[in-house]
Tab-separated table of N, CA, C and O and ligand atoms in Angstrom:
chain	number	residue	atom	x	y	z
A	276	MET	N	2.487	-15.640	2.248
A	276	MET	CA	3.628	-14.766	2.617
A	276	MET	C	3.202	-13.860	3.771
A	276	MET	O	2.767	-12.734	3.573
A	277	SER	N	3.355	-14.359	5.004
A	277	SER	CA	2.846	-13.619	6.153
A	277	SER	C	3.628	-12.334	6.424
A	277	SER	O	3.147	-11.449	7.116
A	278	ASP	N	4.836	-12.229	5.860
A	278	ASP	CA	5.617	-11.017	6.092
A	278	ASP	C	5.464	-10.011	4.952
A	278	ASP	O	6.158	-9.006	4.927
A	279	CYS	N	4.557	-10.277	4.019
A	279	CYS	CA	4.353	-9.359	2.886
A	279	CYS	C	3.172	-8.436	3.195
A	279	CYS	O	2.062	-8.901	3.486
A	280	LEU	N	3.429	-7.138	3.105
A	280	LEU	CA	2.398	-6.142	3.423
A	280	LEU	C	1.127	-6.361	2.601
A	280	LEU	O	0.009	-6.348	3.132
A	281	PHE	N	1.277	-6.568	1.296
A	281	PHE	CA	0.083	-6.652	0.451
A	281	PHE	C	-0.626	-8.000	0.621
A	281	PHE	O	-1.856	-8.065	0.497
A	282	CYS	N	0.109	-9.068	0.919
A	282	CYS	CA	-0.577	-10.324	1.269
A	282	CYS	C	-1.403	-10.126	2.532
A	282	CYS	O	-2.501	-10.673	2.658
A	283	ARG	N	-0.901	-9.334	3.441
A	283	ARG	CA	-1.638	-9.084	4.687
A	283	ARG	C	-2.851	-8.191	4.442
A	283	ARG	O	-3.859	-8.287	5.163
A	284	ILE	N	-2.785	-7.358	3.435
A	284	ILE	CA	-3.971	-6.592	3.032
A	284	ILE	C	-5.000	-7.539	2.403
A	284	ILE	O	-6.199	-7.464	2.697
A	285	VAL	N	-4.529	-8.458	1.559
A	285	VAL	CA	-5.432	-9.439	0.943
A	285	VAL	C	-6.160	-10.250	2.007
A	285	VAL	O	-7.371	-10.472	1.923
A	286	SER	N	-5.432	-10.663	3.047
A	286	SER	CA	-6.028	-11.511	4.090
A	286	SER	C	-6.753	-10.716	5.172
A	286	SER	O	-7.268	-11.291	6.137
A	287	ARG	N	-6.779	-9.386	5.013
A	287	ARG	CA	-7.459	-8.469	5.956
A	287	ARG	C	-6.750	-8.376	7.308
A	287	ARG	O	-7.323	-7.879	8.266
A	288	GLU	N	-5.511	-8.864	7.391
A	288	GLU	CA	-4.747	-8.665	8.634
A	288	GLU	C	-4.408	-7.195	8.822
A	288	GLU	O	-4.218	-6.730	9.942
A	289	ILE	N	-4.271	-6.483	7.701
A	289	ILE	CA	-4.033	-5.041	7.726
A	289	ILE	C	-5.200	-4.389	7.000
A	289	ILE	O	-5.544	-4.805	5.878
A	290	PRO	N	-5.820	-3.384	7.618
A	290	PRO	CA	-6.969	-2.745	6.968
A	290	PRO	C	-6.537	-1.906	5.773
A	290	PRO	O	-5.425	-1.358	5.748
A	291	SER	N	-7.411	-1.817	4.790
A	291	SER	CA	-7.164	-0.942	3.641
A	291	SER	C	-8.516	-0.525	3.084
A	291	SER	O	-9.551	-1.071	3.463
A	292	ASP	N	-8.458	0.447	2.210
A	292	ASP	CA	-9.672	1.000	1.613
A	292	ASP	C	-9.928	0.277	0.292
A	292	ASP	O	-9.559	0.754	-0.774
A	293	ILE	N	-10.550	-0.897	0.406
A	293	ILE	CA	-10.724	-1.758	-0.766
A	293	ILE	C	-11.844	-1.230	-1.657
A	293	ILE	O	-12.946	-0.934	-1.196
A	294	VAL	N	-11.537	-1.123	-2.932
A	294	VAL	CA	-12.456	-0.566	-3.917
A	294	VAL	C	-13.096	-1.669	-4.757
A	294	VAL	O	-14.216	-1.527	-5.248
A	295	TYR	N	-12.369	-2.761	-4.934
A	295	TYR	CA	-12.842	-3.837	-5.798
A	295	TYR	C	-12.193	-5.141	-5.349
A	295	TYR	O	-11.031	-5.146	-4.929
A	296	GLU	N	-12.930	-6.225	-5.470
A	296	GLU	CA	-12.359	-7.532	-5.172
A	296	GLU	C	-13.065	-8.598	-5.987
A	296	GLU	O	-14.285	-8.560	-6.185
A	297	ASP	N	-12.289	-9.550	-6.489
A	297	ASP	CA	-12.869	-10.775	-7.049
A	297	ASP	C	-11.972	-11.935	-6.629
A	297	ASP	O	-11.101	-11.761	-5.759
A	298	GLU	N	-12.143	-13.078	-7.254
A	298	GLU	CA	-11.398	-14.253	-6.780
A	298	GLU	C	-9.894	-14.166	-7.050
A	298	GLU	O	-9.091	-14.834	-6.392
A	299	LEU	N	-9.513	-13.297	-7.978
A	299	LEU	CA	-8.106	-13.235	-8.386
A	299	LEU	C	-7.370	-11.984	-7.941
A	299	LEU	O	-6.137	-12.001	-7.798
A	300	VAL	N	-8.079	-10.878	-7.793
A	300	VAL	CA	-7.417	-9.595	-7.545
A	300	VAL	C	-8.169	-8.787	-6.493
A	300	VAL	O	-9.357	-9.014	-6.229
A	301	ILE	N	-7.442	-7.814	-5.912
A	301	ILE	CA	-8.128	-6.754	-5.181
A	301	ILE	C	-7.543	-5.411	-5.625
A	301	ILE	O	-6.403	-5.334	-6.099
A	302	ALA	N	-8.342	-4.363	-5.442
A	302	ALA	CA	-7.892	-2.998	-5.692
A	302	ALA	C	-8.223	-2.177	-4.456
A	302	ALA	O	-9.295	-2.342	-3.858
A	303	PHE	N	-7.277	-1.334	-4.061
A	303	PHE	CA	-7.495	-0.485	-2.878
A	303	PHE	C	-6.819	0.857	-3.099
A	303	PHE	O	-5.875	0.983	-3.900
A	304	ASN	N	-7.296	1.854	-2.374
A	304	ASN	CA	-6.729	3.192	-2.527
A	304	ASN	C	-5.334	3.245	-1.909
A	304	ASN	O	-5.097	2.696	-0.826
A	305	ASP	N	-4.423	3.921	-2.634
A	305	ASP	CA	-3.053	4.076	-2.136
A	305	ASP	C	-3.084	4.944	-0.880
A	305	ASP	O	-3.788	5.960	-0.813
A	306	ILE	N	-2.284	4.572	0.113
A	306	ILE	CA	-2.262	5.282	1.387
A	306	ILE	C	-1.611	6.663	1.261
A	306	ILE	O	-1.833	7.540	2.100
A	307	ASN	N	-0.848	6.863	0.203
A	307	ASN	CA	-0.141	8.129	-0.025
A	307	ASN	C	-0.398	8.581	-1.460
A	307	ASN	O	0.492	8.534	-2.318
A	308	PRO	N	-1.640	9.018	-1.741
A	308	PRO	CA	-2.036	9.243	-3.136
A	308	PRO	C	-1.257	10.356	-3.823
A	308	PRO	O	-1.023	11.410	-3.249
A	309	GLN	N	-0.890	10.089	-5.060
A	309	GLN	CA	-0.129	11.044	-5.870
A	309	GLN	C	-1.009	11.734	-6.913
A	309	GLN	O	-0.512	12.524	-7.727
A	310	ALA	N	-2.281	11.461	-6.893
A	310	ALA	CA	-3.234	12.054	-7.838
A	310	ALA	C	-4.618	11.890	-7.214
A	310	ALA	O	-4.794	11.090	-6.281
A	311	PRO	N	-5.622	12.643	-7.704
A	311	PRO	CA	-6.974	12.520	-7.135
A	311	PRO	C	-7.479	11.070	-7.138
A	311	PRO	O	-8.168	10.654	-6.203
A	312	VAL	N	-7.160	10.333	-8.178
A	312	VAL	CA	-7.417	8.892	-8.181
A	312	VAL	C	-6.061	8.200	-8.152
A	312	VAL	O	-5.210	8.435	-9.024
A	313	HIS	N	-5.816	7.425	-7.134
A	313	HIS	CA	-4.576	6.631	-7.060
A	313	HIS	C	-4.896	5.354	-6.308
A	313	HIS	O	-5.001	5.350	-5.081
A	314	MET	N	-5.093	4.319	-7.069
A	314	MET	CA	-5.360	3.034	-6.442
A	314	MET	C	-4.351	2.007	-6.913
A	314	MET	O	-3.648	2.220	-7.914
A	315	LEU	N	-4.261	0.935	-6.172
A	315	LEU	CA	-3.358	-0.158	-6.491
A	315	LEU	C	-4.190	-1.387	-6.802
A	315	LEU	O	-5.106	-1.720	-6.042
A	316	VAL	N	-3.891	-2.017	-7.920
A	316	VAL	CA	-4.571	-3.249	-8.310
A	316	VAL	C	-3.542	-4.366	-8.202
A	316	VAL	O	-2.466	-4.271	-8.816
A	317	ILE	N	-3.854	-5.378	-7.404
A	317	ILE	CA	-2.857	-6.428	-7.151
A	317	ILE	C	-3.466	-7.812	-7.335
A	317	ILE	O	-4.653	-8.027	-7.073
A	318	PRO	N	-2.630	-8.769	-7.764
A	318	PRO	CA	-3.099	-10.162	-7.747
A	318	PRO	C	-3.136	-10.636	-6.301
A	318	PRO	O	-2.300	-10.228	-5.484
A	319	LYS	N	-4.091	-11.487	-5.976
A	319	LYS	CA	-4.091	-12.062	-4.625
A	319	LYS	C	-2.892	-12.991	-4.438
A	319	LYS	O	-2.361	-13.114	-3.339
A	320	LYS	N	-2.476	-13.599	-5.523
A	320	LYS	CA	-1.295	-14.476	-5.499
A	320	LYS	C	-0.046	-13.647	-5.254
A	320	LYS	O	0.133	-12.587	-5.878
A	321	HIS	N	0.809	-14.126	-4.386
A	321	HIS	CA	2.060	-13.399	-4.121
A	321	HIS	C	3.054	-13.621	-5.254
A	321	HIS	O	3.526	-14.737	-5.478
A	322	ILE	N	3.344	-12.530	-5.979
A	322	ILE	CA	4.383	-12.522	-7.010
A	322	ILE	C	5.222	-11.286	-6.704
A	322	ILE	O	4.672	-10.179	-6.637
A	323	PRO	N	6.513	-11.416	-6.464
A	323	PRO	CA	7.286	-10.259	-5.988
A	323	PRO	C	7.367	-9.104	-6.983
A	323	PRO	O	7.182	-7.946	-6.598
A	324	THR	N	7.673	-9.408	-8.252
A	324	THR	CA	7.846	-8.331	-9.244
A	324	THR	C	7.335	-8.830	-10.593
A	324	THR	O	7.191	-10.052	-10.799
A	325	ILE	N	7.139	-7.915	-11.542
A	325	ILE	CA	6.702	-8.401	-12.865
A	325	ILE	C	7.800	-9.201	-13.555
A	325	ILE	O	7.521	-9.948	-14.485
A	326	ALA	N	9.031	-9.060	-13.086
A	326	ALA	CA	10.116	-9.878	-13.639
A	326	ALA	C	10.002	-11.342	-13.202
A	326	ALA	O	10.713	-12.194	-13.727
A	327	ASP	N	9.119	-11.604	-12.256
A	327	ASP	CA	8.928	-12.966	-11.758
A	327	ASP	C	7.730	-13.669	-12.383
A	327	ASP	O	7.383	-14.793	-11.975
A	328	LEU	N	7.090	-13.025	-13.359
A	328	LEU	CA	5.917	-13.646	-13.993
A	328	LEU	C	6.294	-14.945	-14.688
A	328	LEU	O	7.389	-15.069	-15.242
A	329	GLU	N	5.336	-15.867	-14.675
A	329	GLU	CA	5.521	-17.144	-15.363
A	329	GLU	C	4.415	-17.305	-16.396
A	329	GLU	O	3.398	-16.604	-16.348
A	330	ASP	N	4.594	-18.238	-17.311
A	330	ASP	CA	3.585	-18.471	-18.357
A	330	ASP	C	2.197	-18.681	-17.767
A	330	ASP	O	1.203	-18.225	-18.329
A	331	ALA	N	2.138	-19.336	-16.627
A	331	ALA	CA	0.843	-19.629	-15.993
A	331	ALA	C	0.125	-18.362	-15.537
A	331	ALA	O	-1.063	-18.413	-15.216
A	332	ASP	N	0.828	-17.242	-15.503
A	332	ASP	CA	0.231	-15.986	-15.031
A	332	ASP	C	-0.396	-15.160	-16.158
A	332	ASP	O	-0.911	-14.072	-15.908
A	333	ARG	N	-0.338	-15.647	-17.393
A	333	ARG	CA	-0.837	-14.859	-18.524
A	333	ARG	C	-2.286	-14.414	-18.345
A	333	ARG	O	-2.612	-13.239	-18.499
A	334	ASP	N	-3.154	-15.344	-18.042
A	334	ASP	CA	-4.581	-15.007	-17.929
A	334	ASP	C	-4.814	-14.053	-16.765
A	334	ASP	O	-5.629	-13.126	-16.862
A	335	LEU	N	-4.113	-14.298	-15.661
A	335	LEU	CA	-4.246	-13.428	-14.493
A	335	LEU	C	-3.891	-11.985	-14.853
A	335	LEU	O	-4.612	-11.050	-14.484
A	336	PHE	N	-2.830	-11.795	-15.601
A	336	PHE	CA	-2.418	-10.426	-15.908
A	336	PHE	C	-3.273	-9.797	-16.993
A	336	PHE	O	-3.445	-8.575	-17.003
A	337	GLY	N	-3.835	-10.612	-17.865
A	337	GLY	CA	-4.839	-10.079	-18.782
A	337	GLY	C	-6.060	-9.614	-17.994
A	337	GLY	O	-6.605	-8.529	-18.245
A	338	HIS	N	-6.468	-10.406	-17.031
A	338	HIS	CA	-7.626	-10.068	-16.189
A	338	HIS	C	-7.365	-8.762	-15.438
A	338	HIS	O	-8.256	-7.901	-15.357
A	339	ILE	N	-6.178	-8.601	-14.889
A	339	ILE	CA	-5.861	-7.367	-14.157
A	339	ILE	C	-6.077	-6.149	-15.055
A	339	ILE	O	-6.627	-5.125	-14.629
A	340	HIS	N	-5.684	-6.240	-16.309
A	340	HIS	CA	-5.860	-5.096	-17.205
A	340	HIS	C	-7.327	-4.808	-17.486
A	340	HIS	O	-7.716	-3.642	-17.636
A	341	MET	N	-8.145	-5.850	-17.534
A	341	MET	CA	-9.579	-5.620	-17.717
A	341	MET	C	-10.182	-4.956	-16.477
A	341	MET	O	-11.035	-4.065	-16.581
A	342	VAL	N	-9.710	-5.373	-15.299
A	342	VAL	CA	-10.185	-4.748	-14.051
A	342	VAL	C	-9.780	-3.277	-14.025
A	342	VAL	O	-10.574	-2.401	-13.655
A	343	ILE	N	-8.548	-2.993	-14.409
A	343	ILE	CA	-8.076	-1.599	-14.426
A	343	ILE	C	-8.951	-0.761	-15.368
A	343	ILE	O	-9.365	0.354	-15.014
A	344	LYS	N	-9.227	-1.285	-16.526
A	344	LYS	CA	-10.081	-0.567	-17.479
A	344	LYS	C	-11.442	-0.260	-16.865
A	344	LYS	O	-11.953	0.868	-16.961
A	345	ASP	N	-12.036	-1.236	-16.213
A	345	ASP	CA	-13.357	-1.040	-15.601
A	345	ASP	C	-13.293	-0.039	-14.441
A	345	ASP	O	-14.199	0.784	-14.265
A	346	LEU	N	-12.221	-0.112	-13.632
A	346	LEU	CA	-12.091	0.824	-12.507
A	346	LEU	C	-11.916	2.249	-13.021
A	346	LEU	O	-12.462	3.197	-12.439
A	347	ALA	N	-11.156	2.416	-14.083
A	347	ALA	CA	-10.951	3.756	-14.643
A	347	ALA	C	-12.285	4.348	-15.104
A	347	ALA	O	-12.571	5.528	-14.877
A	348	ARG	N	-13.105	3.517	-15.683
A	348	ARG	CA	-14.431	3.998	-16.110
A	348	ARG	C	-15.288	4.334	-14.894
A	348	ARG	O	-15.934	5.370	-14.831
A	349	GLN	N	-15.246	3.450	-13.905
A	349	GLN	CA	-16.022	3.648	-12.670
A	349	GLN	C	-15.617	4.943	-11.964
A	349	GLN	O	-16.458	5.651	-11.397
A	350	GLU	N	-14.333	5.274	-12.005
A	350	GLU	CA	-13.818	6.486	-11.340
A	350	GLU	C	-14.011	7.734	-12.189
A	350	GLU	O	-13.695	8.848	-11.756
A	351	GLY	N	-14.463	7.542	-13.431
A	351	GLY	CA	-14.726	8.683	-14.310
A	351	GLY	C	-13.477	9.319	-14.893
A	351	GLY	O	-13.484	10.491	-15.266
A	352	ILE	N	-12.403	8.545	-14.986
A	352	ILE	CA	-11.155	9.090	-15.532
A	352	ILE	C	-10.810	8.500	-16.899
A	352	ILE	O	-9.766	8.821	-17.467
A	353	ASP	N	-11.684	7.667	-17.427
A	353	ASP	CA	-11.330	6.964	-18.663
A	353	ASP	C	-11.354	7.870	-19.883
A	353	ASP	O	-10.550	7.716	-20.800
A	354	GLU	N	-12.242	8.868	-19.892
A	354	GLU	CA	-12.329	9.695	-21.100
A	354	GLU	C	-11.168	10.664	-21.198
A	354	GLU	O	-10.565	10.819	-22.251
A	355	LYS	N	-10.841	11.336	-20.110
A	355	LYS	CA	-9.703	12.270	-20.137
A	355	LYS	C	-8.371	11.531	-20.189
A	355	LYS	O	-7.412	12.010	-20.786
A	356	GLY	N	-8.299	10.421	-19.517
A	356	GLY	CA	-7.088	9.613	-19.567
A	356	GLY	C	-6.476	9.387	-18.213
A	356	GLY	O	-6.760	10.106	-17.247
A	357	TYR	N	-5.650	8.403	-18.151
A	357	TYR	CA	-5.057	7.979	-16.876
A	357	TYR	C	-3.758	7.255	-17.162
A	357	TYR	O	-3.400	7.007	-18.318
A	358	ARG	N	-3.057	6.918	-16.098
A	358	ARG	CA	-1.773	6.224	-16.247
A	358	ARG	C	-1.775	4.963	-15.396
A	358	ARG	O	-2.281	4.959	-14.275
A	359	VAL	N	-1.170	3.934	-15.948
A	359	VAL	CA	-0.986	2.670	-15.243
A	359	VAL	C	0.520	2.441	-15.119
A	359	VAL	O	1.235	2.482	-16.125
A	360	VAL	N	0.986	2.266	-13.900
A	360	VAL	CA	2.429	2.170	-13.646
A	360	VAL	C	2.732	0.910	-12.840
A	360	VAL	O	2.038	0.610	-11.869
A	361	VAL	N	3.765	0.219	-13.268
A	361	VAL	CA	4.311	-0.875	-12.457
A	361	VAL	C	5.797	-0.596	-12.265
A	361	VAL	O	6.545	-0.523	-13.241
A	362	ASN	N	6.199	-0.393	-11.049
A	362	ASN	CA	7.615	-0.234	-10.753
A	362	ASN	C	8.212	-1.614	-10.514
A	362	ASN	O	7.653	-2.416	-9.764
A	363	CYS	N	9.340	-1.865	-11.172
A	363	CYS	CA	9.977	-3.180	-11.051
A	363	CYS	C	11.387	-3.044	-10.500
A	363	CYS	O	12.266	-2.506	-11.164
A	364	ARG	N	11.512	-3.475	-9.263
A	364	ARG	CA	12.806	-3.571	-8.588
A	364	ARG	C	13.439	-2.207	-8.305
A	364	ARG	O	12.803	-1.169	-8.421
A	365	GLU	N	14.687	-2.248	-7.926
A	365	GLU	CA	15.333	-1.129	-7.237
A	365	GLU	C	15.373	0.171	-8.049
A	365	GLU	O	14.984	1.226	-7.544
A	366	SER	N	15.824	0.117	-9.285
A	366	SER	CA	16.005	1.366	-10.037
A	366	SER	C	14.687	2.070	-10.314
A	366	SER	O	14.663	3.290	-10.515
A	367	ALA	N	13.603	1.315	-10.355
A	367	ALA	CA	12.289	1.916	-10.590
A	367	ALA	C	11.646	2.397	-9.299
A	367	ALA	O	10.572	2.998	-9.324
A	368	GLY	N	12.276	2.109	-8.171
A	368	GLY	CA	11.748	2.568	-6.891
A	368	GLY	C	10.686	1.683	-6.288
A	368	GLY	O	9.893	2.144	-5.457
A	369	GLN	N	10.636	0.418	-6.702
A	369	GLN	CA	9.648	-0.481	-6.090
A	369	GLN	C	9.930	-0.599	-4.593
A	369	GLN	O	11.079	-0.849	-4.187
A	370	SER	N	8.894	-0.394	-3.796
A	370	SER	CA	9.085	-0.438	-2.343
A	370	SER	C	8.322	-1.581	-1.685
A	370	SER	O	8.634	-1.959	-0.555
A	371	VAL	N	7.314	-2.110	-2.359
A	371	VAL	CA	6.578	-3.267	-1.839
A	371	VAL	C	6.733	-4.392	-2.860
A	371	VAL	O	6.339	-4.230	-4.030
A	372	PHE	N	7.290	-5.503	-2.401
A	372	PHE	CA	7.638	-6.569	-3.336
A	372	PHE	C	6.532	-7.610	-3.440
A	372	PHE	O	6.721	-8.796	-3.163
A	373	HIS	N	5.383	-7.111	-3.846
A	373	HIS	CA	4.214	-7.884	-4.251
A	373	HIS	C	3.659	-7.075	-5.419
A	373	HIS	O	3.297	-5.903	-5.228
A	374	VAL	N	3.620	-7.678	-6.605
A	374	VAL	CA	3.269	-6.926	-7.820
A	374	VAL	C	2.032	-6.061	-7.608
A	374	VAL	O	1.015	-6.535	-7.085
A	375	HIS	N	2.124	-4.810	-8.017
A	375	HIS	CA	0.973	-3.906	-7.942
A	375	HIS	C	0.991	-2.945	-9.115
A	375	HIS	O	2.039	-2.444	-9.508
A	376	PHE	N	-0.193	-2.705	-9.643
A	376	PHE	CA	-0.398	-1.752	-10.725
A	376	PHE	C	-0.964	-0.482	-10.114
A	376	PHE	O	-2.033	-0.503	-9.509
A	377	HIS	N	-0.231	0.624	-10.274
A	377	HIS	CA	-0.760	1.908	-9.845
A	377	HIS	C	-1.716	2.401	-10.937
A	377	HIS	O	-1.340	2.443	-12.116
A	378	LEU	N	-2.920	2.793	-10.551
A	378	LEU	CA	-3.859	3.453	-11.462
A	378	LEU	C	-3.980	4.897	-10.994
A	378	LEU	O	-4.448	5.159	-9.877
A	379	LEU	N	-3.500	5.811	-11.838
A	379	LEU	CA	-3.418	7.234	-11.479
A	379	LEU	C	-4.229	8.063	-12.465
A	379	LEU	O	-4.132	7.867	-13.684
A	380	GLY	N	-5.002	9.018	-11.936
A	380	GLY	CA	-5.761	9.881	-12.823
A	380	GLY	C	-6.436	11.001	-12.055
A	380	GLY	O	-6.261	11.137	-10.840
A	381	GLY	N	-7.170	11.821	-12.798
A	381	GLY	CA	-7.876	12.937	-12.179
A	381	GLY	C	-7.104	14.234	-12.240
A	381	GLY	O	-7.564	15.260	-11.728
A	382	ARG	N	-5.920	14.208	-12.826
A	382	ARG	CA	-5.149	15.426	-13.089
A	382	ARG	C	-4.241	15.150	-14.283
A	382	ARG	O	-4.048	13.982	-14.683
A	383	SER	N	-3.633	16.221	-14.824
A	383	SER	CA	-2.649	16.017	-15.889
A	383	SER	C	-1.388	15.427	-15.275
A	383	SER	O	-0.939	15.873	-14.216
A	384	LEU	N	-0.838	14.475	-15.960
A	384	LEU	CA	0.338	13.760	-15.450
A	384	LEU	C	1.537	14.073	-16.337
A	384	LEU	O	1.459	13.945	-17.563
A	385	GLY	N	2.619	14.477	-15.719
A	385	GLY	CA	3.812	14.845	-16.489
A	385	GLY	C	4.512	13.640	-17.108
A	385	GLY	O	4.338	12.510	-16.666
A	386	TRP	N	5.290	13.942	-18.146
A	386	TRP	CA	6.094	12.901	-18.774
A	386	TRP	C	7.374	13.535	-19.275
A	386	TRP	O	7.302	14.651	-19.811
A	387	PRO	N	8.554	12.992	-19.140
A	387	PRO	CA	8.803	11.672	-18.568
A	387	PRO	C	8.707	11.661	-17.053
A	387	PRO	O	8.858	12.713	-16.420
A	388	PRO	N	8.477	10.485	-16.475
A	388	PRO	CA	8.441	10.384	-15.016
A	388	PRO	C	9.851	10.593	-14.460
A	388	PRO	O	10.828	10.473	-15.173
A	389	GLY	N	9.945	10.874	-13.181
A	389	GLY	CA	11.237	11.110	-12.557
A	389	GLY	C	12.088	9.862	-12.475
A	389	GLY	O	11.617	8.766	-12.643
B	49	AMP	P1	5.938	1.109	-5.198
B	49	AMP	O1	6.859	2.217	-4.777
B	49	AMP	O2	5.687	1.059	-6.666
B	49	AMP	O3	6.394	-0.232	-4.640
B	49	AMP	O4	4.534	1.459	-4.577
B	49	AMP	C1	4.125	1.075	-3.301
B	49	AMP	C2	2.886	1.857	-2.999
B	49	AMP	O5	2.231	1.260	-1.921
B	49	AMP	C3	3.150	3.317	-2.623
B	49	AMP	O6	2.450	4.176	-3.517
B	49	AMP	C4	2.624	3.409	-1.198
B	49	AMP	O7	2.023	4.653	-0.906
B	49	AMP	C5	1.623	2.274	-1.169
B	49	AMP	N1	1.340	1.719	0.144
B	49	AMP	C6	2.242	1.348	1.086
B	49	AMP	N2	1.609	0.845	2.168
B	49	AMP	C7	0.278	0.912	1.893
B	49	AMP	C8	-0.897	0.550	2.615
B	49	AMP	N3	-0.834	0.014	3.846
B	49	AMP	N4	-2.092	0.756	2.038
B	49	AMP	C9	-2.164	1.292	0.802
B	49	AMP	N5	-1.108	1.647	0.064
B	49	AMP	C10	0.113	1.458	0.606
B	50	ZN	ZN1	2.556	-10.735	-1.081
């Protein structure tokens, strides 16, 4: 998907502050952080929204959660706590249509979200 911002980050056509990478996923710092720790964990595979997941994606999404857990520990936010957010489509405010998990932490986070 050459017109997808996050695919272009995966392919290094657009620079980003990559924190983690393996064969299936990358994680990079959000360009407009909303908390002291705010990174995005994405599958390298282009999937527009979590509503587009297929059965074949089960292992990939389990893996993403393990990566998030490890990154939270690495960032030192696992003991106090953190939030994982996926915005899906228009009402949730999704702005980039390549699935991404926001990992937010390092401060108290309000609830409910806006
Ligand atoms: P969402 O609104 O859930 O689709 O989140 C998209 C996120 O991508 C926002 O938090 C943006 O700040 C972030 N973002 C947009 N462009 C970039 C970029 N080039 N590098 C890193 N993060 C980005
Ligand atoms: Zn994409």
